[in-house]
PDB file of C-alpha atoms in Angstrom:
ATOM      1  CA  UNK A1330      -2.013  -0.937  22.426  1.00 41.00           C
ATOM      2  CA  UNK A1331       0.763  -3.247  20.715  1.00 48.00           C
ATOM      3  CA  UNK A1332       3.854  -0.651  19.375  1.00 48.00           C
ATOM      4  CA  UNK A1333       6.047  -2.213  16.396  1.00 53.00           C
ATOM      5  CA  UNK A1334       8.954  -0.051  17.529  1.00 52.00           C
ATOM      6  CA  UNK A1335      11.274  -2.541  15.628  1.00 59.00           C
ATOM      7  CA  UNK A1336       9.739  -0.547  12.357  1.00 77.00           C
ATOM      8  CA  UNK A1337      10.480   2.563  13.611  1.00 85.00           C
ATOM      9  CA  UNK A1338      14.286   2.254  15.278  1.00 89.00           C
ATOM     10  CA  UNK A1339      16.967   0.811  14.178  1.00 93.00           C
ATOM     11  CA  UNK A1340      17.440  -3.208  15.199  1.00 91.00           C
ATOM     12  CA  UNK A1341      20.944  -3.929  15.183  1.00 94.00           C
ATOM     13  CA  UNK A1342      23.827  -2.078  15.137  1.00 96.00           C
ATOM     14  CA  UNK A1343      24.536  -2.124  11.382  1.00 96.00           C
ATOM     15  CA  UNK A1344      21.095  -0.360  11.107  1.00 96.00           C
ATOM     16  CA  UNK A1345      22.423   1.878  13.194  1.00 97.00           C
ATOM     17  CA  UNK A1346      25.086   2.764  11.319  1.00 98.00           C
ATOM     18  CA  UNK A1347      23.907   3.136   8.478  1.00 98.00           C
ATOM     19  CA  UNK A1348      21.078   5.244   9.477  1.00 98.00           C
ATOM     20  CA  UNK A1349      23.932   7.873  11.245  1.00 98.00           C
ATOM     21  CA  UNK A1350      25.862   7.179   7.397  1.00 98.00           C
ATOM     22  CA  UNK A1351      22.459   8.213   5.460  1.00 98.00           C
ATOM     23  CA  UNK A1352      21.836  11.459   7.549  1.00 97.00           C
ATOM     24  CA  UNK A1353      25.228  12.495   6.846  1.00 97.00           C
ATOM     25  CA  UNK A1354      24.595  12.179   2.642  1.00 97.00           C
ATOM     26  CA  UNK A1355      21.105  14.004   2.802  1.00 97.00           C
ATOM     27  CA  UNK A1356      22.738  16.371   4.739  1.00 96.00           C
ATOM     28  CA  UNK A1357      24.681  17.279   1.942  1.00 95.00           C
ATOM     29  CA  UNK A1358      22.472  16.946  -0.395  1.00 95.00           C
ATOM     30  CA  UNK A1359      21.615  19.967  -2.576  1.00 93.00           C
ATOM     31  CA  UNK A1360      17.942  20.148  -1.963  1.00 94.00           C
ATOM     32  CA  UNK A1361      18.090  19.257   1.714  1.00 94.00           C
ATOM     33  CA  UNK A1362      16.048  22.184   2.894  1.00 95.00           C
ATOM     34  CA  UNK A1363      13.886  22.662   0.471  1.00 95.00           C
ATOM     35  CA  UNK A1364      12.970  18.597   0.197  1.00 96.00           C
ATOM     36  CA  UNK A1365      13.013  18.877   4.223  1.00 96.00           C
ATOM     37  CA  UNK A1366      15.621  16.093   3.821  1.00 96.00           C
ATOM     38  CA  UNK A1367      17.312  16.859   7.687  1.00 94.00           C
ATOM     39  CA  UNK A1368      13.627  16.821   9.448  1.00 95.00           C
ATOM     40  CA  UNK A1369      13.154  13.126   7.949  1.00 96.00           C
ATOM     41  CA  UNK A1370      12.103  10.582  11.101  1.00 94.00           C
ATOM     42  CA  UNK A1371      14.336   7.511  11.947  1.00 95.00           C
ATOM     43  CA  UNK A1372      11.293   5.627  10.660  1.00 94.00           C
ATOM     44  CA  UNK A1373      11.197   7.047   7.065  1.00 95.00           C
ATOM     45  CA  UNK A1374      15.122   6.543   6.613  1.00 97.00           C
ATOM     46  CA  UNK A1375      14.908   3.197   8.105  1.00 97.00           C
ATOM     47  CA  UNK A1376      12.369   2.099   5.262  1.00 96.00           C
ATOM     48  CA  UNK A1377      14.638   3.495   2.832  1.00 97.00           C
ATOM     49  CA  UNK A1378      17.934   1.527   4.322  1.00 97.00           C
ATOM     50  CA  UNK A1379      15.668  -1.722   4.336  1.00 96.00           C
ATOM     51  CA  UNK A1380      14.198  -1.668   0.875  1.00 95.00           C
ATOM     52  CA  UNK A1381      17.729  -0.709  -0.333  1.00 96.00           C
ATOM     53  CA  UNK A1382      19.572  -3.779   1.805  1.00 95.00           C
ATOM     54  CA  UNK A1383      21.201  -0.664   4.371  1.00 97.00           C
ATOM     55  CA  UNK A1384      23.251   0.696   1.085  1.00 97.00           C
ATOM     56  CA  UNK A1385      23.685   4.053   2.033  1.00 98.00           C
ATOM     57  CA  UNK A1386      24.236   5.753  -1.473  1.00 97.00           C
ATOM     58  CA  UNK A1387      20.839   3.672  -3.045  1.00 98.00           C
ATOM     59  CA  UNK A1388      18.960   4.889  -0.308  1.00 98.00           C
ATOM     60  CA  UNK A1389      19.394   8.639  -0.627  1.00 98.00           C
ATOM     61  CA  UNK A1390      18.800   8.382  -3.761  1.00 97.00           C
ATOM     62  CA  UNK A1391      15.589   6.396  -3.178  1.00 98.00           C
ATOM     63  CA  UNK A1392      14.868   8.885  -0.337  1.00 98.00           C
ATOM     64  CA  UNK A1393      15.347  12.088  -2.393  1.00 97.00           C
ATOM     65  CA  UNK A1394      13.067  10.410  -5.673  1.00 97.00           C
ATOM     66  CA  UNK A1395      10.428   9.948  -2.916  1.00 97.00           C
ATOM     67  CA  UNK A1396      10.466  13.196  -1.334  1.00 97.00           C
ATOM     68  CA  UNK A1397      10.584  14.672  -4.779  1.00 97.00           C
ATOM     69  CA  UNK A1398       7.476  13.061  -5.649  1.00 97.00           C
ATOM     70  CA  UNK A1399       5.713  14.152  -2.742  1.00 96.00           C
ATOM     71  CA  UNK A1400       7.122  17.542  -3.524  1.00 96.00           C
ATOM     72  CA  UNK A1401       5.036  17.704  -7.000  1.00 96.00           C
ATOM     73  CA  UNK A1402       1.856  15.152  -6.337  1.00 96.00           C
ATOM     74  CA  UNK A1403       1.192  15.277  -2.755  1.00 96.00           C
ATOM     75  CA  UNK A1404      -1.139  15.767  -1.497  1.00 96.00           C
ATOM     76  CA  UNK A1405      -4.131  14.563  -3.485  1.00 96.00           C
ATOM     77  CA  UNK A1406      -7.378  16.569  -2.250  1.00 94.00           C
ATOM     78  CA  UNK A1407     -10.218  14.400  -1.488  1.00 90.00           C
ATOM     79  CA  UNK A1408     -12.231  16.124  -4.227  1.00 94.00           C
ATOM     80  CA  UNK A1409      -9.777  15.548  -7.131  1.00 97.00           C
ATOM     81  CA  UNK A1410     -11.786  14.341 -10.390  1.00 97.00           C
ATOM     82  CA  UNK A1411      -9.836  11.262 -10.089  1.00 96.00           C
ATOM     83  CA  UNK A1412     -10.448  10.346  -6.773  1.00 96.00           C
ATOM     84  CA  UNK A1413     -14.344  10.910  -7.210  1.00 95.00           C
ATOM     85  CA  UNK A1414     -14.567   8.821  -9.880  1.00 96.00           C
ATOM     86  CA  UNK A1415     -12.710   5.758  -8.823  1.00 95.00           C
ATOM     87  CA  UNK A1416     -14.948   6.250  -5.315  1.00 92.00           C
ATOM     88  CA  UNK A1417     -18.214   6.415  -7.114  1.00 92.00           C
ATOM     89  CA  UNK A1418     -17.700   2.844  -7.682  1.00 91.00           C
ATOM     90  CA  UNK A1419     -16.919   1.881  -4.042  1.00 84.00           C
ATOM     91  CA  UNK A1420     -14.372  -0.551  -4.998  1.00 88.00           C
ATOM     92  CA  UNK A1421     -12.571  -0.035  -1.928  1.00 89.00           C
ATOM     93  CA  UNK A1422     -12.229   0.794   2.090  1.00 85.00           C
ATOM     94  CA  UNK A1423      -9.528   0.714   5.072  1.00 88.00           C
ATOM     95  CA  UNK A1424     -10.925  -1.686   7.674  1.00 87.00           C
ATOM     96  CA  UNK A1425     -11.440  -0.348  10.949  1.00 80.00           C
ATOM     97  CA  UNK A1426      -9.499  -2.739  12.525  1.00 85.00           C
ATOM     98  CA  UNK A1427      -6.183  -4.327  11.784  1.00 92.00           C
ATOM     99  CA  UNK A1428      -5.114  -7.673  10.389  1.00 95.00           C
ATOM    100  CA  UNK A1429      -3.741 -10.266  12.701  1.00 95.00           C
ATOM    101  CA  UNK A1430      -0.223  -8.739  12.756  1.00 94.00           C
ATOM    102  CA  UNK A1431      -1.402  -5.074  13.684  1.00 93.00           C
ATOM    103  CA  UNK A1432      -1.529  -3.351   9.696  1.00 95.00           C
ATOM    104  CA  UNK A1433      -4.649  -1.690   8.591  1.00 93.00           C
ATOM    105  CA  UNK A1434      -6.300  -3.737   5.782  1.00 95.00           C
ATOM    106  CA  UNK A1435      -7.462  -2.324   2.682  1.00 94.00           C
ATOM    107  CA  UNK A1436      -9.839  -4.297   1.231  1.00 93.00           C
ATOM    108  CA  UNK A1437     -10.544  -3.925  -2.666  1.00 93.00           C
ATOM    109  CA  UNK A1438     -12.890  -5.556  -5.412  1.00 93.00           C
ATOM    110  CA  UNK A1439     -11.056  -5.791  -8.341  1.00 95.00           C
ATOM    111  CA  UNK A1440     -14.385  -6.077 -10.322  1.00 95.00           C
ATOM    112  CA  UNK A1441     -15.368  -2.527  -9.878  1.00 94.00           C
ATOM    113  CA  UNK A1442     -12.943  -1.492 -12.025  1.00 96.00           C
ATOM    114  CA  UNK A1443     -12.764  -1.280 -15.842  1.00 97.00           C
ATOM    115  CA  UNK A1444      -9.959  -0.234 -17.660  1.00 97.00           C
ATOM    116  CA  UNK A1445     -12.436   0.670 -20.719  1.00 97.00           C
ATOM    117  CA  UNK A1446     -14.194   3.471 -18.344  1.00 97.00           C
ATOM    118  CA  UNK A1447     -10.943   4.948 -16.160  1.00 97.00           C
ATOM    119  CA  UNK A1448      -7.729   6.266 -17.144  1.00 97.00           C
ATOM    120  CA  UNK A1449      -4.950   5.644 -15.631  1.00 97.00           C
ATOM    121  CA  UNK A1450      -4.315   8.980 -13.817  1.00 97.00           C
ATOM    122  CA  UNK A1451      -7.671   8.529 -12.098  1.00 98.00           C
ATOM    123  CA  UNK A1452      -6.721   5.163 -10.643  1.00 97.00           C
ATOM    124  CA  UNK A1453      -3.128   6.410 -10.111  1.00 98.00           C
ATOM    125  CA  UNK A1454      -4.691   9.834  -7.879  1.00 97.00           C
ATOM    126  CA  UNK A1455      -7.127   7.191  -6.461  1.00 96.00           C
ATOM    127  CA  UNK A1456      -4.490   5.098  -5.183  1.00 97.00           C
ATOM    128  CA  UNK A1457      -2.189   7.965  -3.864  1.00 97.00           C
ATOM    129  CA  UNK A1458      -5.107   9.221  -1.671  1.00 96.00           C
ATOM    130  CA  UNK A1459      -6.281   5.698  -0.314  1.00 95.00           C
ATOM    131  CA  UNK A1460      -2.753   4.915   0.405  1.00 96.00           C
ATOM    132  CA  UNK A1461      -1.809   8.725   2.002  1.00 96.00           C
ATOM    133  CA  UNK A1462      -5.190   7.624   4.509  1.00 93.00           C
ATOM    134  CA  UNK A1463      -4.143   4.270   5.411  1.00 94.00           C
ATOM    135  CA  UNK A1464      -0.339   5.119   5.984  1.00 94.00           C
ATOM    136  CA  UNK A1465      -1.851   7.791   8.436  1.00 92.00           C
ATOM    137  CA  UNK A1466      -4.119   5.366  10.170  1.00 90.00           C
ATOM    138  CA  UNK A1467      -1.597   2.750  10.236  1.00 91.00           C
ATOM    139  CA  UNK A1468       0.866   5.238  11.955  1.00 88.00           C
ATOM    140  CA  UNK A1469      -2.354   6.081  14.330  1.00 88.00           C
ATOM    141  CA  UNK A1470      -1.948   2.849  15.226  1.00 87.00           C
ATOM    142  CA  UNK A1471       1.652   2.555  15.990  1.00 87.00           C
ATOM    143  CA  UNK A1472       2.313   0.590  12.379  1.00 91.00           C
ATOM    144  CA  UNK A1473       4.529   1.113   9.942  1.00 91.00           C
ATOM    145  CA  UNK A1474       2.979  -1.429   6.824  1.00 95.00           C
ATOM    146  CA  UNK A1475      -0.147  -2.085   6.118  1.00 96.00           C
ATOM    147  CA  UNK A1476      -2.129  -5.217   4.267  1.00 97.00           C
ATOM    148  CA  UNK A1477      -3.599  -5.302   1.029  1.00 97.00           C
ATOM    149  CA  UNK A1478      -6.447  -7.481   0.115  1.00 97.00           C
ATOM    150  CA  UNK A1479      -7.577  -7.582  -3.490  1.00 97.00           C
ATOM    151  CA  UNK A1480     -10.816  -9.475  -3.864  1.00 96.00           C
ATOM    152  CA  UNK A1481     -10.836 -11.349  -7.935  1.00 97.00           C
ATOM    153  CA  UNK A1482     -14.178 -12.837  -8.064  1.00 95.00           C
ATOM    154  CA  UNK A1483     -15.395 -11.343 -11.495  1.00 95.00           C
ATOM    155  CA  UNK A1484     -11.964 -10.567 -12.567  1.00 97.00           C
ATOM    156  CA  UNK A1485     -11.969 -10.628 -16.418  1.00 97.00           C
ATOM    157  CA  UNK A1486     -10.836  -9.038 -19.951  1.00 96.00           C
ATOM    158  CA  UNK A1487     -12.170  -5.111 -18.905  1.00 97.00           C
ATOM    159  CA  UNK A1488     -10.067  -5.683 -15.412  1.00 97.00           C
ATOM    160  CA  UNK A1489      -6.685  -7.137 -16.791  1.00 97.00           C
ATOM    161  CA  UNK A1490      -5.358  -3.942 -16.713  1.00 97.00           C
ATOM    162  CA  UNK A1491      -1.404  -3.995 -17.594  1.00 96.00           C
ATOM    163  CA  UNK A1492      -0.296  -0.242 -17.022  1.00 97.00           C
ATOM    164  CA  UNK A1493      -2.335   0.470 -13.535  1.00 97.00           C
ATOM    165  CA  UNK A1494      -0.855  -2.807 -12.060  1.00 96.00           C
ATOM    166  CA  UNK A1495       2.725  -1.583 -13.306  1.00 96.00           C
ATOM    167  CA  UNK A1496       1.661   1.884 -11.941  1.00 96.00           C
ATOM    168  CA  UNK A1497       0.487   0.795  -8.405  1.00 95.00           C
ATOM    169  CA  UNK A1498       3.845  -1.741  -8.206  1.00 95.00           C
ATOM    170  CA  UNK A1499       5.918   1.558  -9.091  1.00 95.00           C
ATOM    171  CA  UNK A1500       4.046   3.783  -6.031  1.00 96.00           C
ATOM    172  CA  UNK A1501       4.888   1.125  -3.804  1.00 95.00           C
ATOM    173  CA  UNK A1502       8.349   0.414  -4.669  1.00 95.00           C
ATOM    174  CA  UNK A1503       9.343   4.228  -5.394  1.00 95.00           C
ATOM    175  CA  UNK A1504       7.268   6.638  -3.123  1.00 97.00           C
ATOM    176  CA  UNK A1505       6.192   4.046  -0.112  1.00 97.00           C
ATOM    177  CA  UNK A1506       9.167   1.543  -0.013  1.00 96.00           C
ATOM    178  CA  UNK A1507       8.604  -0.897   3.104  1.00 95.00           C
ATOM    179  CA  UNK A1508       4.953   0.044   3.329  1.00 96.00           C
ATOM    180  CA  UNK A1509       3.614  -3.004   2.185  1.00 96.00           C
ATOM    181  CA  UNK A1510       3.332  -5.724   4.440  1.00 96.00           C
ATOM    182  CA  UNK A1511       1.178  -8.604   2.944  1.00 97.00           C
ATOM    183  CA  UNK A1512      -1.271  -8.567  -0.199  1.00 98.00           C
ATOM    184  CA  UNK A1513      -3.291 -11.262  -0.506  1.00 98.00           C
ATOM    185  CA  UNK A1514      -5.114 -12.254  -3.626  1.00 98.00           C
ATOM    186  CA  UNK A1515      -8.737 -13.788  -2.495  1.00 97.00           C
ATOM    187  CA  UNK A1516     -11.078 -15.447  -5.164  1.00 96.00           C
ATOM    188  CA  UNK A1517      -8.540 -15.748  -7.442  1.00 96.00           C
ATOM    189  CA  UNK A1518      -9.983 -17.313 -11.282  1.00 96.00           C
ATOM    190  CA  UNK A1519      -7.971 -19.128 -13.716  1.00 94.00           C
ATOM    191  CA  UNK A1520      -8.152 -15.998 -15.813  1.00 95.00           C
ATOM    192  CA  UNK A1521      -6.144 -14.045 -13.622  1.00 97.00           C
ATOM    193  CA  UNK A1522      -3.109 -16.444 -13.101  1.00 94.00           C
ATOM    194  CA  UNK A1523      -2.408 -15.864 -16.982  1.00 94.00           C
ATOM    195  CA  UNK A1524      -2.797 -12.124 -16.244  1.00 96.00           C
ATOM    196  CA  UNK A1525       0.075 -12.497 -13.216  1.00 96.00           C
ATOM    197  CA  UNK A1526       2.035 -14.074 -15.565  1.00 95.00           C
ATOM    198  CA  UNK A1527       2.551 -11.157 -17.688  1.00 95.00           C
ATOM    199  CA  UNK A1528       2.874  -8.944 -14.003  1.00 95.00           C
ATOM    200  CA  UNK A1529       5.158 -10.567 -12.077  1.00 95.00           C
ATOM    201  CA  UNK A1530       8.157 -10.157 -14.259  1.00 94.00           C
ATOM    202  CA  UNK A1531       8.185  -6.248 -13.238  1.00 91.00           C
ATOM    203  CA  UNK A1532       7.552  -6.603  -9.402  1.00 93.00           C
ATOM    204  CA  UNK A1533      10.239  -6.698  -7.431  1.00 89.00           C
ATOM    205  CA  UNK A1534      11.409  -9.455  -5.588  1.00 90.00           C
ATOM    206  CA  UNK A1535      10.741  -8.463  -2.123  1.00 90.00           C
ATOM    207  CA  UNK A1536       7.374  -7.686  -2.986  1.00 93.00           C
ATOM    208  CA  UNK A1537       6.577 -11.265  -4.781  1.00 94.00           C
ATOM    209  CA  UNK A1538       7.570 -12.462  -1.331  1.00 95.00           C
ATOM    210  CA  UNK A1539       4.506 -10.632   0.390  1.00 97.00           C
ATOM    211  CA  UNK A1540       2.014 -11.794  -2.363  1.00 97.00           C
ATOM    212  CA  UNK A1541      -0.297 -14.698  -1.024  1.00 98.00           C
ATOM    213  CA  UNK A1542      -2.320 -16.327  -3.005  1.00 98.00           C
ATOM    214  CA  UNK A1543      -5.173 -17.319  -0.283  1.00 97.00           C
ATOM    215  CA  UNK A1544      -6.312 -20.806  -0.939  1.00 95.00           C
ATOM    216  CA  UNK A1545      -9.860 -20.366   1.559  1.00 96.00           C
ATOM    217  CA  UNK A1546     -11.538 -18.022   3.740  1.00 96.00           C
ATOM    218  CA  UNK A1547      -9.991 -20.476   6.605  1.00 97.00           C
ATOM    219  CA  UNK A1548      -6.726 -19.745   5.130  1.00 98.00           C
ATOM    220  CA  UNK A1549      -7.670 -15.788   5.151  1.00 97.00           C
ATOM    221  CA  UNK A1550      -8.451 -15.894   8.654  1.00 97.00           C
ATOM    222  CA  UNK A1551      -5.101 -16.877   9.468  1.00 97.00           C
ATOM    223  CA  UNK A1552      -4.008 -12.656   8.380  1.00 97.00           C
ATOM    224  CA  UNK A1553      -7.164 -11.096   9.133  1.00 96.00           C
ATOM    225  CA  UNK A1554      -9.717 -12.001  11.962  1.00 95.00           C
ATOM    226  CA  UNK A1555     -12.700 -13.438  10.772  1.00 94.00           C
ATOM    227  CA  UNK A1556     -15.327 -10.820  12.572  1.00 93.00           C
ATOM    228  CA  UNK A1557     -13.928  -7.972  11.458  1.00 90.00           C
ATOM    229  CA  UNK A1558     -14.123  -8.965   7.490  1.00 92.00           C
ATOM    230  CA  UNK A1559     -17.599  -8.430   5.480  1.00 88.00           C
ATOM    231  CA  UNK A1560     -19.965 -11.254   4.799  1.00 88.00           C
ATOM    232  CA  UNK A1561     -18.515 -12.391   1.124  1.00 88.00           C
ATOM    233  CA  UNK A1562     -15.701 -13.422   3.499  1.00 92.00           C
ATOM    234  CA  UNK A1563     -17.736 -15.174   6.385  1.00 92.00           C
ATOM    235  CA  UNK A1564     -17.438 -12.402   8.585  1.00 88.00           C
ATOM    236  CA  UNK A1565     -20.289  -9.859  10.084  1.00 88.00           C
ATOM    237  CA  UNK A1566     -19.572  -6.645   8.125  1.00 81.00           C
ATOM    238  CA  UNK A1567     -21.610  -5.072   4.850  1.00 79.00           C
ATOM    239  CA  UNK A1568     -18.974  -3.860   2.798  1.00 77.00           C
ATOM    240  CA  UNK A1569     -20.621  -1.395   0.597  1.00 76.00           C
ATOM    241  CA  UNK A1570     -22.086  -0.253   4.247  1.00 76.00           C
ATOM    242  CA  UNK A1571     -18.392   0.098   5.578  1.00 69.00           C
ATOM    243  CA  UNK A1572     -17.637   1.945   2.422  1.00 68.00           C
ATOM    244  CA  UNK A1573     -19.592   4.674   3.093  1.00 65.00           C
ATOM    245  CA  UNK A1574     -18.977   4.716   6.683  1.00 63.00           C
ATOM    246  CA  UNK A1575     -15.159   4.959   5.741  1.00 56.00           C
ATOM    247  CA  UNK A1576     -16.235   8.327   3.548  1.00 53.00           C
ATOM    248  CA  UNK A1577     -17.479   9.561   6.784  1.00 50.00           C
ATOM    249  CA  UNK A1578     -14.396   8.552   8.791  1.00 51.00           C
ATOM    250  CA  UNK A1579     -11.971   9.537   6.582  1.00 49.00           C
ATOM    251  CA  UNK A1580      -8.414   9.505   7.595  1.00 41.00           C
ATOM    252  CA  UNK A1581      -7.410  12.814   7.405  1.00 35.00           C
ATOM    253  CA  UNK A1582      -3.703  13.470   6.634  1.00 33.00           C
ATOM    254  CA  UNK A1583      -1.353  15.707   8.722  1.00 29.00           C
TER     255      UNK A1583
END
């Protein structure tokens, strides 16, 4: 099996460096043992150097808001209310296998939600516990990132939902920084471009750089191999089929 051990040890000296500089702050930092800020792996500072350009100081600090957070929220049980009601509308699974660069894909159908029906806790618990899974699986898998893949066919008024897409660009930034590796927006409608107009002024920079907008399924198949997608994307696979078949699999986290 591939390894991506450039994700998981420093690649230069100056990431090596820093990464001796940053252990030296959260050692010192107030809540180091009961954040568990001294057992942190090389791999979870590193993504905390990275999103913060190797600045030392903006990185603990990004470090101990994350490890707050998962101090408080995580993690989400598989039977929150939340969780079960976003899944009764199978609007999303973790492929089985990985995109063309290694990442688990998580593949979701941006029509099977309504803003008028969910609140935006349930989508926010939903989205903690499908990310918790595929960061375990991608680790499984000797990955650091994974790939998003939001299908937009149907995407209308009850799905241009302003606070969940600040909400989800906020978990990614603040509590999995240098998790995301590509999201790619498939079947996008006119509609939605005016709705990305009104999103992209609060997503970070770095992360408007892994946003492609995926022009065919020919262009698709140059992130994610074409037999291991479902059929509304030329490929073999039933997706509401692998939906359930991911319930049964679930990535348990440990």
């Amino acid at each position: 099996m591939k390894r991506y051990d450039g994700l998981r040890s420093p690649r230069d000296d100056r990431e090596r460096n820093a990464l001796a500089s940053l252990r030296v702050e959260l050692q010192a930092h107030a809540q180091v043992e009961q954040l568990g800020l001294s057992a942190l792996s090389d791999a979870d500072l590193l993504r905390a150097l990275r999103a913060r350009e190797l600045k030392v100081q903006s990185a603990a600090a990004l470090v101990v808001q994350e490890r707050s957070f998962r101090d408080k929220h995580l993690p989400i049980p598989e039977d929150h209310p939340g969780v079960l009601a976003v899944r009764a509308r199978n609007p999303a699974l973790v492929l089985d296998k990985a995109d063309n660069e290694g990442r688990p894909v998580v593949v979701g159908l941006t029509a099977r939600h309504n803003r008028f029906e969910l609140s935006l806790g349930e989508v926010e618990a939903f989205g903690l516990w499908l990310i918790e899974h595929t960061v375990a699986h991608a680790q499984r898998i000797g990955h650091e990132k994974f790939t998003l893949l939001f299908d937009l066919a149907d995407f209308g008024w009850a799905q241009m939902d302003l606070p969940v897409a600040r909400k989800m660009n906020e978990l990614l930034v603040q509590v999995y920084p240098e998790r995301l590796g590509k999201c790619l927006l498939v079947n996008a409608p006119y509609v939605f471009l005016s709705f990305y107009k009104l999103v992209k002024p609060f997503i970070d920079e770095a992360t408007r750089e892994k946003i492609v907008f995926v022009r065919d399924m020919n262009h698709l198949y140059e992130f994610v191999p074409r037999e291991d997608l479902p059929a509304r994307y030329g490929g073999p696979r039933n997706f509401d089929e692998d939906v359930k078949s991911f319930a049964q699999r679930l990535f348990y986290v440990t």
